[in-house]
PDB file of C-alpha atoms in Angstrom:
ATOM      1  CA  MET A   1       2.728  74.935  -2.455  1.00 54.00           C
ATOM      2  CA  VAL A   2       0.909  71.644  -1.962  1.00 57.00           C
ATOM      3  CA  SER A   3       1.191  69.181  -4.819  1.00 84.00           C
ATOM      4  CA  ARG A   4      -1.876  67.531  -6.269  1.00 94.00           C
ATOM      5  CA  LEU A   5      -4.044  65.864  -3.634  1.00 97.00           C
ATOM      6  CA  GLN A   6      -3.966  62.078  -3.518  1.00 98.00           C
ATOM      7  CA  LEU A   7      -7.009  59.965  -2.650  1.00 98.00           C
ATOM      8  CA  THR A   8      -7.017  56.925  -0.382  1.00 98.00           C
ATOM      9  CA  LEU A   9      -9.557  54.689   1.277  1.00 98.00           C
ATOM     10  CA  ALA A  10      -9.749  54.509   5.062  1.00 98.00           C
ATOM     11  CA  ILE A  11     -11.879  52.014   6.926  1.00 98.00           C
ATOM     12  CA  ILE A  12     -12.598  52.364  10.617  1.00 98.00           C
ATOM     13  CA  LYS A  13     -13.349  48.823  11.743  1.00 98.00           C
ATOM     14  CA  PRO A  14     -16.144  47.508  14.005  1.00 98.00           C
ATOM     15  CA  ASP A  15     -13.970  47.396  17.140  1.00 96.00           C
ATOM     16  CA  ILE A  16     -13.671  51.192  16.977  1.00 98.00           C
ATOM     17  CA  VAL A  17     -17.109  52.087  15.592  1.00 98.00           C
ATOM     18  CA  VAL A  18     -18.777  50.261  18.477  1.00 97.00           C
ATOM     19  CA  GLN A  19     -17.077  52.809  20.776  1.00 97.00           C
ATOM     20  CA  PRO A  20     -18.082  56.227  19.401  1.00 97.00           C
ATOM     21  CA  HIS A  21     -15.577  58.125  21.552  1.00 97.00           C
ATOM     22  CA  LEU A  22     -12.731  56.167  19.910  1.00 98.00           C
ATOM     23  CA  TYR A  23     -14.122  56.815  16.440  1.00 98.00           C
ATOM     24  CA  LYS A  24     -14.295  60.548  17.258  1.00 98.00           C
ATOM     25  CA  GLU A  25     -10.704  60.453  18.485  1.00 98.00           C
ATOM     26  CA  ILE A  26      -9.481  58.886  15.240  1.00 98.00           C
ATOM     27  CA  GLN A  27     -11.606  61.290  13.193  1.00 98.00           C
ATOM     28  CA  GLY A  28     -10.017  64.141  15.151  1.00 98.00           C
ATOM     29  CA  LEU A  29      -6.539  62.803  14.381  1.00 98.00           C
ATOM     30  CA  LEU A  30      -7.380  62.714  10.678  1.00 98.00           C
ATOM     31  CA  LEU A  31      -8.659  66.289  10.772  1.00 98.00           C
ATOM     32  CA  LYS A  32      -5.615  67.436  12.771  1.00 97.00           C
ATOM     33  CA  ASN A  33      -3.404  65.839  10.110  1.00 97.00           C
ATOM     34  CA  LYS A  34      -5.157  67.860   7.417  1.00 96.00           C
ATOM     35  CA  PHE A  35      -7.003  65.031   5.702  1.00 98.00           C
ATOM     36  CA  ILE A  36      -9.999  66.119   3.664  1.00 98.00           C
ATOM     37  CA  PHE A  37     -13.029  63.848   3.968  1.00 98.00           C
ATOM     38  CA  VAL A  38     -14.247  63.647   0.368  1.00 98.00           C
ATOM     39  CA  ARG A  39     -16.877  60.912   0.848  1.00 98.00           C
ATOM     40  CA  SER A  40     -18.014  58.919   3.894  1.00 98.00           C
ATOM     41  CA  LYS A  41     -20.368  56.023   4.530  1.00 98.00           C
ATOM     42  CA  ASN A  42     -21.385  54.203   7.693  1.00 98.00           C
ATOM     43  CA  ILE A  43     -22.299  50.685   6.562  1.00 98.00           C
ATOM     44  CA  CYS A  44     -22.627  47.079   7.686  1.00 98.00           C
ATOM     45  CA  LEU A  45     -20.927  44.549   5.449  1.00 98.00           C
ATOM     46  CA  SER A  46     -22.504  41.163   4.839  1.00 98.00           C
ATOM     47  CA  GLN A  47     -20.154  38.184   5.101  1.00 98.00           C
ATOM     48  CA  GLU A  48     -20.386  37.839   1.343  1.00 98.00           C
ATOM     49  CA  ARG A  49     -19.430  41.467   0.731  1.00 98.00           C
ATOM     50  CA  ALA A  50     -16.594  41.338   3.290  1.00 98.00           C
ATOM     51  CA  GLY A  51     -15.351  38.165   1.580  1.00 97.00           C
ATOM     52  CA  GLN A  52     -15.346  39.965  -1.763  1.00 98.00           C
ATOM     53  CA  PHE A  53     -13.348  42.871  -0.327  1.00 98.00           C
ATOM     54  CA  TYR A  54     -10.762  40.580   1.278  1.00 97.00           C
ATOM     55  CA  LYS A  55     -10.674  38.109  -1.634  1.00 96.00           C
ATOM     56  CA  GLU A  56      -6.910  38.587  -1.999  1.00 93.00           C
ATOM     57  CA  HIS A  57      -6.496  36.878   1.405  1.00 95.00           C
ATOM     58  CA  GLU A  58      -8.720  33.908   0.520  1.00 96.00           C
ATOM     59  CA  GLY A  59      -7.079  30.646   1.563  1.00 95.00           C
ATOM     60  CA  ARG A  60      -4.914  32.282   4.220  1.00 94.00           C
ATOM     61  CA  PHE A  61      -5.376  31.156   7.819  1.00 93.00           C
ATOM     62  CA  PHE A  62      -6.895  34.457   8.962  1.00 93.00           C
ATOM     63  CA  HIS A  63      -9.322  35.037   6.074  1.00 96.00           C
ATOM     64  CA  LYS A  64     -12.462  33.559   7.663  1.00 96.00           C
ATOM     65  CA  ARG A  65     -11.787  35.327  10.971  1.00 96.00           C
ATOM     66  CA  LEU A  66     -11.260  38.643   9.157  1.00 96.00           C
ATOM     67  CA  VAL A  67     -14.463  38.269   7.121  1.00 98.00           C
ATOM     68  CA  MET A  68     -16.462  37.362  10.235  1.00 98.00           C
ATOM     69  CA  PHE A  69     -15.048  40.332  12.132  1.00 97.00           C
ATOM     70  CA  MET A  70     -15.618  42.848   9.331  1.00 98.00           C
ATOM     71  CA  SER A  71     -19.248  41.729   9.053  1.00 98.00           C
ATOM     72  CA  SER A  72     -19.805  41.749  12.835  1.00 98.00           C
ATOM     73  CA  GLY A  73     -20.908  45.377  13.072  1.00 98.00           C
ATOM     74  CA  PRO A  74     -20.896  48.770  11.411  1.00 98.00           C
ATOM     75  CA  ILE A  75     -17.815  50.292   9.809  1.00 98.00           C
ATOM     76  CA  TRP A  76     -17.004  53.764   8.548  1.00 98.00           C
ATOM     77  CA  THR A  77     -15.522  54.026   5.064  1.00 98.00           C
ATOM     78  CA  HIS A  78     -13.922  57.283   3.983  1.00 98.00           C
ATOM     79  CA  VAL A  79     -12.404  58.617   0.803  1.00 98.00           C
ATOM     80  CA  LEU A  80      -9.653  60.836   2.151  1.00 98.00           C
ATOM     81  CA  ALA A  81      -7.550  63.397   0.310  1.00 98.00           C
ATOM     82  CA  ARG A  82      -4.299  65.190   1.075  1.00 97.00           C
ATOM     83  CA  ASP A  83      -0.774  65.293  -0.257  1.00 96.00           C
ATOM     84  CA  ASN A  84       0.742  61.794   0.003  1.00 98.00           C
ATOM     85  CA  ALA A  85      -2.522  60.530   1.510  1.00 98.00           C
ATOM     86  CA  ILE A  86      -1.716  56.824   1.170  1.00 98.00           C
ATOM     87  CA  GLN A  87       1.681  57.031   2.835  1.00 98.00           C
ATOM     88  CA  HIS A  88       0.524  59.433   5.526  1.00 98.00           C
ATOM     89  CA  TRP A  89      -2.573  57.395   6.476  1.00 98.00           C
ATOM     90  CA  ARG A  90      -0.522  54.180   6.597  1.00 98.00           C
ATOM     91  CA  GLN A  91       2.052  55.883   8.797  1.00 98.00           C
ATOM     92  CA  MET A  92      -0.692  57.108  11.141  1.00 98.00           C
ATOM     93  CA  MET A  93      -2.211  53.603  11.331  1.00 98.00           C
ATOM     94  CA  GLY A  94       1.084  51.867  12.126  1.00 97.00           C
ATOM     95  CA  PRO A  95       1.917  48.211  11.466  1.00 96.00           C
ATOM     96  CA  THR A  96      -0.874  45.709  10.792  1.00 93.00           C
ATOM     97  CA  LYS A  97       0.416  43.477  13.571  1.00 93.00           C
ATOM     98  CA  THR A  98      -0.924  44.998  16.771  1.00 93.00           C
ATOM     99  CA  TYR A  99       1.859  43.628  18.986  1.00 92.00           C
ATOM    100  CA  GLN A 100       4.476  45.256  16.767  1.00 95.00           C
ATOM    101  CA  ALA A 101       2.485  48.487  16.672  1.00 95.00           C
ATOM    102  CA  GLN A 102       2.123  48.624  20.465  1.00 95.00           C
ATOM    103  CA  TYR A 103       5.838  48.162  21.088  1.00 95.00           C
ATOM    104  CA  SER A 104       7.507  49.791  18.101  1.00 96.00           C
ATOM    105  CA  PHE A 105       4.933  52.487  17.225  1.00 97.00           C
ATOM    106  CA  PRO A 106       2.917  53.073  20.422  1.00 97.00           C
ATOM    107  CA  ASP A 107       1.590  56.447  19.248  1.00 97.00           C
ATOM    108  CA  SER A 108       0.125  54.967  16.058  1.00 97.00           C
ATOM    109  CA  ILE A 109      -3.615  54.304  15.835  1.00 98.00           C
ATOM    110  CA  ARG A 110      -3.097  50.544  15.951  1.00 97.00           C
ATOM    111  CA  GLY A 111      -0.575  50.955  18.750  1.00 97.00           C
ATOM    112  CA  GLN A 112      -3.136  52.820  20.831  1.00 97.00           C
ATOM    113  CA  PHE A 113      -6.383  51.087  19.863  1.00 96.00           C
ATOM    114  CA  GLY A 114      -5.549  47.744  18.217  1.00 95.00           C
ATOM    115  CA  LEU A 115      -6.644  44.634  20.086  1.00 93.00           C
ATOM    116  CA  THR A 116      -5.426  41.799  17.824  1.00 91.00           C
ATOM    117  CA  ASP A 117      -4.052  41.456  14.303  1.00 90.00           C
ATOM    118  CA  THR A 118      -7.658  41.153  13.071  1.00 89.00           C
ATOM    119  CA  ARG A 119      -9.182  43.715  15.425  1.00 94.00           C
ATOM    120  CA  ASN A 120      -6.571  46.297  14.535  1.00 95.00           C
ATOM    121  CA  SER A 121      -8.880  49.318  14.274  1.00 97.00           C
ATOM    122  CA  THR A 122      -8.292  50.482  10.718  1.00 98.00           C
ATOM    123  CA  HIS A 123      -7.601  49.623   7.105  1.00 97.00           C
ATOM    124  CA  GLY A 124      -5.886  51.732   4.485  1.00 98.00           C
ATOM    125  CA  SER A 125      -5.004  51.332   0.830  1.00 98.00           C
ATOM    126  CA  ASP A 126      -1.367  50.380   0.254  1.00 97.00           C
ATOM    127  CA  SER A 127      -0.949  51.817  -3.262  1.00 98.00           C
ATOM    128  CA  GLU A 128      -2.656  54.082  -5.783  1.00 97.00           C
ATOM    129  CA  LYS A 129      -3.908  51.032  -7.674  1.00 98.00           C
ATOM    130  CA  ALA A 130      -5.372  49.540  -4.478  1.00 98.00           C
ATOM    131  CA  ALA A 131      -6.895  52.909  -3.530  1.00 98.00           C
ATOM    132  CA  THR A 132      -8.647  53.132  -6.896  1.00 98.00           C
ATOM    133  CA  GLN A 133     -10.034  49.599  -6.592  1.00 98.00           C
ATOM    134  CA  GLU A 134     -11.038  49.930  -2.943  1.00 98.00           C
ATOM    135  CA  ILE A 135     -12.682  53.330  -3.374  1.00 98.00           C
ATOM    136  CA  HIS A 136     -14.677  51.937  -6.297  1.00 98.00           C
ATOM    137  CA  PHE A 137     -15.693  48.909  -4.181  1.00 98.00           C
ATOM    138  CA  PHE A 138     -17.248  51.064  -1.459  1.00 98.00           C
ATOM    139  CA  PHE A 139     -18.149  54.147  -3.510  1.00 98.00           C
ATOM    140  CA  PRO A 140     -19.118  52.914  -6.997  1.00 98.00           C
ATOM    141  CA  GLU A 141     -21.074  56.136  -7.560  1.00 98.00           C
ATOM    142  CA  PHE A 142     -17.941  58.260  -6.962  1.00 98.00           C
ATOM    143  CA  ASP A 143     -16.063  59.211 -10.125  1.00 98.00           C
ATOM    144  CA  MET A 144     -12.451  59.570  -8.993  1.00 97.00           C
ATOM    145  CA  ASN A 145     -11.232  60.899 -12.324  1.00 96.00           C
ATOM    146  CA  LYS A 146     -13.949  63.548 -12.406  1.00 97.00           C
ATOM    147  CA  TRP A 147     -13.133  64.602  -8.835  1.00 97.00           C
ATOM    148  CA  LEU A 148      -9.416  64.770  -9.608  1.00 96.00           C
ATOM    149  CA  THR A 149      -9.935  66.826 -12.782  1.00 96.00           C
ATOM    150  CA  GLU A 150     -12.853  69.029 -11.727  1.00 95.00           C
ATOM    151  CA  GLU A 151     -12.798  69.360  -7.938  1.00 95.00           C
ATOM    152  CA  GLU A 152      -9.310  68.559  -6.649  1.00 97.00           C
ATOM    153  CA  ASN A 153      -7.922  72.003  -7.449  1.00 94.00           C
ATOM    154  CA  THR A 154     -10.731  73.718  -5.538  1.00 94.00           C
ATOM    155  CA  TYR A 155     -10.199  71.550  -2.444  1.00 95.00           C
ATOM    156  CA  ARG A 156      -6.411  71.999  -2.650  1.00 93.00           C
ATOM    157  CA  THR A 157      -6.379  75.763  -3.133  1.00 92.00           C
ATOM    158  CA  ARG A 158      -9.323  76.749  -0.936  1.00 90.00           C
ATOM    159  CA  THR A 159      -8.465  74.858   2.245  1.00 85.00           C
ATOM    160  CA  SER A 160      -9.049  77.985   4.330  1.00 86.00           C
ATOM    161  CA  VAL A 161     -12.766  77.927   3.461  1.00 92.00           C
ATOM    162  CA  LEU A 162     -13.302  74.168   3.787  1.00 94.00           C
ATOM    163  CA  LYS A 163     -15.849  73.252   6.430  1.00 95.00           C
ATOM    164  CA  PHE A 164     -16.385  69.840   8.009  1.00 97.00           C
ATOM    165  CA  CYS A 165     -19.961  68.570   8.301  1.00 96.00           C
ATOM    166  CA  GLU A 166     -20.172  66.548  11.529  1.00 94.00           C
ATOM    167  CA  GLU A 167     -23.456  64.952  10.471  1.00 95.00           C
ATOM    168  CA  ARG A 168     -22.279  63.674   7.073  1.00 96.00           C
ATOM    169  CA  HIS A 169     -18.569  63.276   7.969  1.00 97.00           C
ATOM    170  CA  VAL A 170     -17.409  65.155   4.858  1.00 97.00           C
ATOM    171  CA  HIS A 171     -15.773  68.450   3.985  1.00 96.00           C
ATOM    172  CA  PHE A 172     -17.528  70.995   1.803  1.00 94.00           C
ATOM    173  CA  ILE A 173     -16.880  74.499   0.498  1.00 88.00           C
TER     174      ILE A 173
END
């Protein structure tokens, strides 16, 4: 029996979104790994908004470069669900440092698609607290507690009837 589903935020960065075949490949990997797409948005971040999201890195040498990159084109943001979603998504992504990912974890997403430490294809929450904050940042209209109390059980127990909507990039029953 699957334990309660956990939610996490996944961001597919501009370096991947600009190449739709790579985005589709990563989306396929997520589906193959039994992630449920609860919510999805294709958006363009302003520099201001990207700066707000990466505020924790303010003052670090890479902050400006990261903000510029994340506001350079469209991104996909996803609320994903599955058992141990945070850990599993982070394992699929591989290390943040692309060089390390390419040599130590070549089958990871960053190992396959990462270009630099900034252009490393993906972002994922690193804890439940971060997931809650990050999901709220991109999906303020989404009530996580309501989903967890009212919908989680349906998604967890009725996986055989879940369908994936290619147009909206979400699962539905």
